[in-house]
Amino acid sequence: MGLFRALASLLVLHLLQGSNASLVQLNGNGYEDIIIAIDPAVPEDGEIIEQIKAMVTTASNYLFEATEKRFFFKNVSVLIPDTWEGKPQYRRPRYESYTQADVIVAPPTLQGKDEPYTRQFTECGEKAEYIHFTPDFVRGKKQDEYGPLGRLFVHEWAHLRWGVFDEYNEDEPFYSAKSKKIEATRCSTGISGTNSVYTCQGGSCVTKRCRIDSATKLYEKDCQFFPDKVQIEKASIMFMQSIDSVVEFCNEKNHNREAPSLQNLKCNYRSTWEVISNSEDFKSTTPMVAPPPPPAFSLLRISERIVCLVLDKSGSMGAEERLKRMNQAAKHFLLHTVENGSWVGMVQFDSRPNINSELIQVRSNSERDTLVKSLPTQAGGGTIICEGLRSAFQVIRSKDFQLDGSEIVLLTDGEDNTVGNCKNEVKESGAIIHFIALGPSADKAVNEMQNTTGGKYFYASDKAENNGLIDAFAALTSENADPRQKSLQLESKGLTLNSDAWMNGTVVIDSTVGKDTFFLITWNKQPPSISLWAPNGTLTEPFTLDSNSRMAFLTIPGNAQVGTWTYSLQAKEISETLTITVTSRAANSAVPPIMVNAKMNKDTNSFPSPMIVYAEVKQGFVPILGANVTAIIESKSGNTKVLDLLDNGAGADLFKDDGVYSRYFIDFSENGRYSLKVQAHGGTNSARQSLQHPLNRAAYIPGWVVNGDIQGNPPRPETEDTQGILENFSRTASGGAFMVSGFPSTSFTDPYPPSQITDLDAVPEGEEITLTWTAPGENFDVGKVQRYIIRISGNMIDLRDNFEDALQVNTTDLLPKEANSKEAFTFKPGNIPEENATHIFIAIQSVDQSNLTSEVSNIAQVALFIPQADPSPDESHPNPSPNKNYNSGVNISILVLSVVGSVIVVSIILSTTICILKKKNSSGRPRTGF
């Protein structure tokens, strides 16, 4: 059978899921292998470790009760940076790494803003990325504003593990309820409190009633909901777990579907407990009888990196110039990627292994050059992978290092039916194995690989111009190194020159990088002429030429000039293939560099199921908005697809302007392995830092109502929307590999419907309502749909569950636009058939040319009344009369249009018999129809 088939459950935990995948497992009812990592930027403080222990212990008991005695925290590893002093109780990590952390204790995203949050950009019910706590939060200094640590941890854990969302909405803190009152967005509505304006100045605080905004007919911006300190309501943890009585999640019975909460929008109006109950965790467990044991903690301190290259030099490596390409990529890794202080060794294998280099600690270019000279020089022989791995174990143990936490980079292009002979050794070694599959045979050999330990997985085809092999090695930076020490890839580009001898281009070096900048040029036949100009126009020194490996390289001394570097490569042969790779490190250890991380939403896929590409662009923890981000996806045969990623909050993108750029990928061409590479560019007129509060953050408690009086907390720091425009930058990152199966060998009918509309919105236009949304495509978010179906109902759940039975709006004149364009449709609604309806609910479905329909969109709500403000003893700002006619002379009702994500007021004439519709034509005149 194929290579590694016998290692299906042996190699590296979550190998296919990539290095940023959580290692958490549910064993019985207890969560194991939770990693809480302390960022290298956090100064040493033993109190943080003790507070982490106390937080998790308290959280475990709270989680157990909140989940009806079903889940608890069993064991946790605390990852301590190497910037902290070593202690006897600290052990070396095994497979735990910073990039796999479930919780990160790090400085605030923005100075002075200590809010806890969960990085969450996948769909409802899917696991999130990580939880971010600040040192001051962990020390307990923010409990007044965010509540007890253990309870807050459970709130964030529900985001992380089960993919639920908050039951509050700071953009929409109030809404018009069926009770005809203005209610605070919350779950459940049984949580009591006061809506007030509370201001303090000079030690004196004043409480005022909330005034109604004349446009929205909801409370003005300075109004806040202050919960009563003493409550009896038990739900919900996803609203405000800091209330003493709250010990449950909202369920189907007490869930507030009216509220414009993120949970309603993202989870189709399902309660948090419904989502949790549908999770694999829930389905695989039953409630416990006895109380759970306290969590066990392991303290792990990062130590020096140990890496051994295990390189295939069998006869098949002589085909397609694979050996030379492997050496080019390995030299790049040895000369630039691997960090100073690392221990590096090398093993080659064919029919038998050979130790090319014992472990050498890299301190300077001298050690790097020594390792480069150890690379294989000639291909030949068979493929015995086990012996190569055993030799790597020997190399590591020879320096009295433990295999636990050591890394092995295994590259092969072939198959080995004896690989099962070492399965137990690999499984028990504790080593982290990164696997690089080269060529189509290796692709077949690993198609049944399963998750087993924590390394990275890459695939590179034989198409040299795609530069996949160099990209794979460039991505093998330390999982535990400070990002300011890592090698970052700025450029990766290749070209086969047939009619033109020149490959010209530019590379941007921004001010956050520039240290150890490394230019690498490769060719296939003859060395090209190479010219490289700095931003000031100076021609650089000649490149170092390595004719045997067909590569040339240059390191810029010191910090490279900021700006645009220009290169010109002239081929000397016809049909020459040239590549250029540029890497660099942070210019200033105090300034985090701009980075891009890329991944697919899953690692194995069965056609025709769609996949999603994610690329996160950030500086430190601050999202970068407005970048141009492109995904390059290569199949096993080298077929390449290019996909522009978007941060528009539509289609596959969950949140607009969160620095995560997403897109559906459905353009499969064959079965087998695919690789992902992402390129991000920021221009002087686009990219900018986001200074907004992070999404999915814990609810800030403005204060409590105690005996009728408000006891306020310090005000939350103000935020701005964005900072100034960033300078130009460019980044490239590998997103690893994924597998596709089930692709048909014959033609097939269109399997893809339009994507769901998730950003349905509305604005007032006199007596009409204008709906706006982002256009979906013929195939998810590509192309143009055939038509739209808009329906209205007086019952939200009926509209959601029985969309086809709801009253349909005439959309004959609505001509769809290309995917990702902004759509608008204006109509004048009439009465709905439901009696006693207090709201009109509106939703959209799109239909493609194959008559495939999308999922029903998010639901817009229209309230058929003027909401009443809360009574208040403060009469300084009396509420408008609920019976006041705001448009005298016209018989009207006020409709408050409450779309999840916005609240809008429109005035309309209600018809008692028909629904009149209008769509403006190009001349601006309305068209009417039924």
Coordinates of N, CA and C in Angstrom, one line a residue, residues 431-564:
A431 N 8.2 12.7 19.2 CA 8.8 13.7 18.2 C 7.7 14.3 17.4
I432 N 7.9 15.5 17.0 CA 6.9 16.2 16.1 C 7.5 16.0 14.6
I433 N 6.6 15.5 13.8 CA 7.1 15.2 12.4 C 6.4 16.1 11.4
H434 N 7.1 16.9 10.7 CA 6.6 17.7 9.6 C 6.8 16.9 8.3
F435 N 5.8 16.8 7.5 CA 5.9 16.0 6.3 C 5.7 16.8 5.1
I436 N 6.7 16.6 4.2 CA 6.6 17.3 2.9 C 6.5 16.2 1.8
A437 N 5.4 16.2 1.1 CA 5.1 15.2 0.0 C 5.5 15.9 -1.3
L438 N 6.4 15.2 -2.1 CA 6.8 15.8 -3.3 C 6.4 14.9 -4.5
G439 N 5.6 15.5 -5.4 CA 5.3 14.7 -6.6 C 4.0 13.9 -6.4
P440 N 3.5 13.3 -7.5 CA 2.2 12.6 -7.5 C 2.3 11.3 -6.8
S441 N 3.4 10.6 -6.8 CA 3.4 9.3 -6.1 C 3.3 9.5 -4.6
A442 N 4.0 10.5 -4.1 CA 3.8 10.8 -2.7 C 2.4 11.1 -2.3
D443 N 1.7 11.8 -3.3 CA 0.3 12.2 -3.1 C -0.5 10.9 -2.8
K444 N -0.3 9.9 -3.7 CA -1.1 8.7 -3.6 C -0.7 8.0 -2.3
A445 N 0.5 8.1 -1.9 CA 1.0 7.4 -0.7 C 0.5 7.9 0.6
V446 N 0.0 9.1 0.7 CA -0.4 9.7 1.9 C -1.9 9.9 2.0
N447 N -2.7 9.4 1.0 CA -4.1 9.7 0.9 C -5.0 9.2 2.1
E448 N -4.4 8.3 2.9 CA -5.2 7.8 4.0 C -4.6 8.2 5.3
M449 N -3.7 9.2 5.3 CA -3.1 9.6 6.5 C -4.2 10.2 7.4
Q450 N -4.1 10.0 8.7 CA -5.0 10.5 9.7 C -4.3 11.4 10.7
N451 N -5.1 12.1 11.5 CA -4.5 13.0 12.5 C -3.9 12.1 13.6
T452 N -2.6 12.5 13.9 CA -2.0 11.8 15.0 C -1.1 12.8 15.9
T453 N -0.2 13.7 15.4 CA 0.6 14.5 16.5 C 0.8 16.0 16.4
G454 N 1.1 16.9 15.9 CA 1.3 18.3 15.9 C 2.1 19.0 14.9
G455 N 2.6 18.3 13.8 CA 3.5 18.9 12.8 C 2.7 19.5 11.7
K456 N 3.5 20.0 10.7 CA 2.9 20.6 9.5 C 2.9 19.7 8.4
Y457 N 2.0 19.9 7.5 CA 1.9 19.0 6.3 C 1.9 19.9 5.0
F458 N 2.7 19.5 4.0 CA 2.8 20.3 2.8 C 2.8 19.3 1.6
Y459 N 2.4 19.9 0.5 CA 2.5 19.1 -0.8 C 3.1 20.0 -1.8
A460 N 4.0 19.5 -2.6 CA 4.6 20.3 -3.7 C 4.6 19.4 -5.0
S461 N 4.0 20.0 -6.0 CA 4.0 19.3 -7.3 C 5.4 19.4 -8.0
D462 N 5.5 18.8 -9.2 CA 6.7 18.8 -9.9 C 6.8 20.1 -10.8
K463 N 5.8 21.0 -10.7 CA 5.8 22.2 -11.4 C 6.6 23.2 -10.7
A464 N 7.9 23.4 -11.2 CA 8.9 24.2 -10.4 C 8.5 25.6 -10.3
E465 N 7.8 26.2 -11.3 CA 7.5 27.6 -11.3 C 6.5 28.0 -10.2
N466 N 5.8 27.0 -9.6 CA 4.9 27.3 -8.5 C 5.6 27.4 -7.2
N467 N 6.9 27.1 -7.2 CA 7.7 27.3 -6.0 C 7.2 26.6 -4.7
G468 N 6.5 25.6 -4.9 CA 5.8 25.0 -3.7 C 6.8 24.4 -2.7
L469 N 7.9 23.8 -3.2 CA 8.9 23.2 -2.3 C 9.6 24.2 -1.4
I470 N 10.0 25.3 -2.0 CA 10.7 26.4 -1.2 C 9.7 27.0 -0.3
D471 N 8.4 27.2 -0.7 CA 7.4 27.7 0.2 C 7.2 26.8 1.4
A472 N 7.2 25.5 1.2 CA 7.1 24.5 2.3 C 8.2 24.7 3.3
F473 N 9.4 24.7 2.9 CA 10.5 24.8 3.8 C 10.5 26.2 4.5
A474 N 10.1 27.2 3.7 CA 10.1 28.6 4.3 C 9.1 28.7 5.4
A475 N 8.1 27.8 5.4 CA 7.0 27.9 6.4 C 7.4 27.1 7.7
L476 N 8.6 26.4 7.6 CA 9.0 25.6 8.8 C 9.7 26.5 9.8
T477 N 9.1 27.6 10.2 CA 9.7 28.4 11.3 C 9.3 27.7 12.6
S478 N 10.0 28.1 13.7 CA 9.7 27.5 15.0 C 8.3 27.9 15.5
E479 N 7.6 26.9 16.0 CA 6.2 27.1 16.5 C 6.2 27.9 17.8
N480 N 7.3 28.0 18.5 CA 7.4 28.7 19.7 C 8.2 30.0 19.7
A481 N 8.8 30.3 18.6 CA 9.6 31.5 18.5 C 8.7 32.8 18.6
D482 N 9.2 33.8 19.1 CA 8.6 35.1 19.1 C 8.4 35.5 17.6
P483 N 7.2 36.0 17.2 CA 7.0 36.4 15.8 C 8.1 37.4 15.3
R484 N 8.6 38.2 16.3 CA 9.6 39.2 15.9 C 11.0 38.6 15.6
Q485 N 11.1 37.2 15.8 CA 12.3 36.5 15.5 C 12.2 35.6 14.3
K486 N 11.0 35.5 13.8 CA 10.8 34.5 12.8 C 11.1 35.1 11.4
S487 N 11.5 34.2 10.5 CA 11.6 34.6 9.1 C 10.3 34.6 8.4
L488 N 10.0 35.8 7.8 CA 8.7 36.0 7.1 C 8.9 36.0 5.6
Q489 N 8.0 35.4 4.9 CA 8.2 35.4 3.4 C 7.4 36.6 2.9
L490 N 8.2 37.4 2.1 CA 7.7 38.6 1.5 C 7.2 38.3 0.1
E491 N 7.9 37.4 -0.6 CA 7.6 37.2 -2.0 C 7.9 35.8 -2.4
S492 N 7.1 35.2 -3.2 CA 7.4 33.9 -3.8 C 6.7 33.8 -5.1
K493 N 7.6 33.8 -6.2 CA 7.0 33.9 -7.5 C 7.9 33.1 -8.5
G494 N 7.3 32.5 -9.5 CA 8.0 31.7 -10.5 C 7.4 32.0 -11.9
L495 N 8.2 31.7 -12.9 CA 7.8 31.9 -14.3 C 8.6 31.1 -15.2
T496 N 7.9 30.4 -16.2 CA 8.6 29.7 -17.2 C 8.6 30.6 -18.5
L497 N 9.8 31.0 -18.9 CA 10.0 32.0 -20.0 C 10.1 31.2 -21.3
N498 N 9.2 31.4 -22.2 CA 9.2 30.8 -23.5 C 9.6 31.8 -24.6
S499 N 8.8 32.8 -24.7 CA 9.0 33.8 -25.8 C 9.8 35.0 -25.3
D500 N 9.7 35.3 -24.0 CA 10.4 36.5 -23.4 C 11.5 36.0 -22.5
A501 N 12.7 36.6 -22.6 CA 13.8 36.2 -21.8 C 13.8 36.9 -20.4
W502 N 12.9 37.8 -20.1 CA 13.0 38.6 -18.9 C 11.9 38.3 -17.9
M503 N 12.3 38.2 -16.7 CA 11.4 38.2 -15.5 C 11.7 39.4 -14.7
N504 N 10.8 40.4 -14.7 CA 11.0 41.6 -14.0 C 9.9 41.8 -12.9
G505 N 10.2 42.5 -11.8 CA 9.2 42.7 -10.8 C 9.8 43.5 -9.7
T506 N 8.9 43.7 -8.7 CA 9.3 44.5 -7.5 C 8.9 43.7 -6.2
V507 N 9.6 44.1 -5.2 CA 9.3 43.5 -3.8 C 9.3 44.7 -2.8
V508 N 8.2 44.8 -2.1 CA 8.1 45.9 -1.1 C 8.6 45.4 0.3
I509 N 9.5 46.2 0.8 CA 10.0 46.0 2.2 C 9.5 47.1 3.1
D510 N 8.6 46.8 4.0 CA 8.0 47.9 4.8 C 8.8 48.0 6.1
S511 N 8.5 49.0 6.9 CA 9.3 49.4 8.1 C 9.2 48.3 9.2
T512 N 8.2 47.4 9.2 CA 8.1 46.4 10.2 C 9.1 45.2 10.0
V513 N 9.7 45.1 8.8 CA 10.7 44.1 8.5 C 11.9 44.7 7.9
G514 N 12.9 43.9 7.5 CA 14.1 44.4 6.9 C 15.4 43.8 7.5
K515 N 15.3 43.2 8.6 CA 16.5 42.5 9.2 C 16.7 41.2 8.5
D516 N 18.0 40.9 8.2 CA 18.3 39.6 7.6 C 17.5 39.3 6.3
T517 N 17.3 40.3 5.5 CA 16.6 40.2 4.3 C 17.3 39.3 3.3
F518 N 16.7 38.3 2.8 CA 17.3 37.3 2.0 C 16.6 37.1 0.6
F519 N 17.4 37.3 -0.5 CA 16.9 37.1 -1.8 C 17.4 35.8 -2.4
L520 N 16.5 34.9 -2.9 CA 16.9 33.6 -3.5 C 16.4 33.5 -4.9
I521 N 17.3 33.2 -5.8 CA 16.9 33.0 -7.2 C 17.2 31.6 -7.6
T522 N 16.3 30.9 -8.3 CA 16.6 29.6 -8.8 C 16.3 29.5 -10.3
W523 N 17.0 28.5 -10.9 CA 16.7 28.4 -12.4 C 16.8 26.9 -12.7
N524 N 16.4 26.6 -13.9 CA 16.4 25.2 -14.3 C 17.5 24.7 -15.2
K525 N 18.0 25.7 -16.0 CA 19.1 25.3 -17.0 C 20.4 26.0 -16.8
Q526 N 20.3 27.4 -17.0 CA 21.6 28.2 -16.9 C 21.3 29.4 -16.0
P527 N 22.4 29.8 -15.3 CA 22.3 30.9 -14.4 C 21.8 32.2 -15.2
P528 N 20.8 32.9 -14.7 CA 20.4 34.1 -15.4 C 21.2 35.3 -15.0
S529 N 21.1 36.4 -15.8 CA 21.7 37.6 -15.4 C 20.8 38.2 -14.3
I530 N 21.3 38.7 -13.2 CA 20.5 39.1 -12.0 C 20.9 40.6 -11.7
S531 N 19.9 41.4 -11.7 CA 20.1 42.8 -11.3 C 19.0 43.1 -10.2
L532 N 19.5 43.7 -9.1 CA 18.6 44.1 -8.0 C 18.9 45.5 -7.6
W533 N 17.9 46.4 -7.6 CA 18.1 47.8 -7.2 C 17.4 48.1 -5.9
A534 N 18.1 48.8 -5.0 CA 17.4 49.2 -3.8 C 16.5 50.4 -4.1
P535 N 15.6 50.8 -3.1 CA 14.6 51.8 -3.4 C 15.3 53.2 -3.7
N536 N 16.5 53.4 -3.3 CA 17.2 54.6 -3.7 C 17.9 54.6 -5.0
G537 N 17.7 53.4 -5.8 CA 18.3 53.3 -7.1 C 19.6 52.7 -7.2
T538 N 20.2 52.3 -6.0 CA 21.5 51.7 -6.0 C 21.5 50.3 -6.4
L539 N 22.4 49.8 -7.3 CA 22.5 48.4 -7.6 C 23.2 47.7 -6.5
T540 N 22.6 46.5 -6.1 CA 23.2 45.8 -5.0 C 24.5 45.0 -5.5
E541 N 25.2 44.5 -4.5 CA 26.3 43.7 -4.7 C 25.9 42.4 -5.5
P542 N 26.8 41.7 -6.2 CA 26.5 40.5 -6.9 C 26.0 39.4 -6.0
F543 N 25.1 38.5 -6.5 CA 24.6 37.4 -5.7 C 25.7 36.3 -5.6
T544 N 25.6 35.5 -4.5 CA 26.4 34.3 -4.4 C 25.9 33.2 -5.3
L545 N 26.7 32.7 -6.2 CA 26.2 31.7 -7.2 C 26.5 30.3 -6.7
D546 N 25.5 29.4 -6.7 CA 25.7 28.0 -6.5 C 25.2 27.2 -7.7
S547 N 26.1 27.0 -8.6 CA 25.8 26.4 -9.9 C 25.3 24.9 -9.7
N548 N 25.9 24.2 -8.8 CA 25.5 22.8 -8.6 C 24.0 22.7 -8.2
S549 N 23.5 23.6 -7.3 CA 22.1 23.6 -6.9 C 21.3 24.5 -7.7
R550 N 21.9 25.2 -8.7 CA 21.1 26.1 -9.6 C 20.4 27.1 -8.8
M551 N 21.1 27.8 -7.9 CA 20.5 28.9 -7.1 C 21.5 30.0 -6.9
A552 N 21.0 31.2 -6.7 CA 21.9 32.3 -6.3 C 21.2 33.0 -5.2
F553 N 21.9 33.6 -4.2 CA 21.3 34.2 -3.1 C 22.1 35.4 -2.6
L554 N 21.4 36.3 -1.9 CA 22.0 37.5 -1.4 C 21.3 37.9 -0.1
T555 N 22.2 38.2 0.9 CA 21.7 38.7 2.2 C 22.0 40.2 2.3
I556 N 21.0 41.0 2.6 CA 21.2 42.4 2.7 C 21.7 42.7 4.1
P557 N 22.9 43.3 4.3 CA 23.4 43.5 5.6 C 22.6 44.6 6.4
G558 N 22.5 44.4 7.7 CA 21.7 45.3 8.6 C 20.3 45.2 8.3
N559 N 19.6 46.4 8.4 CA 18.2 46.5 8.0 C 18.1 47.0 6.6
A560 N 17.4 46.3 5.7 CA 17.2 46.7 4.3 C 16.5 48.0 4.3
Q561 N 16.7 48.8 3.2 CA 16.0 50.0 3.0 C 14.5 49.8 2.9
V562 N 13.7 50.7 3.5 CA 12.3 50.6 3.3 C 11.9 51.1 2.0
G563 N 11.0 50.4 1.3 CA 10.5 50.9 0.0 C 10.4 49.8 -1.0
T564 N 10.4 50.1 -2.2 CA 10.2 49.2 -3.3 C 11.6 48.8 -3.9

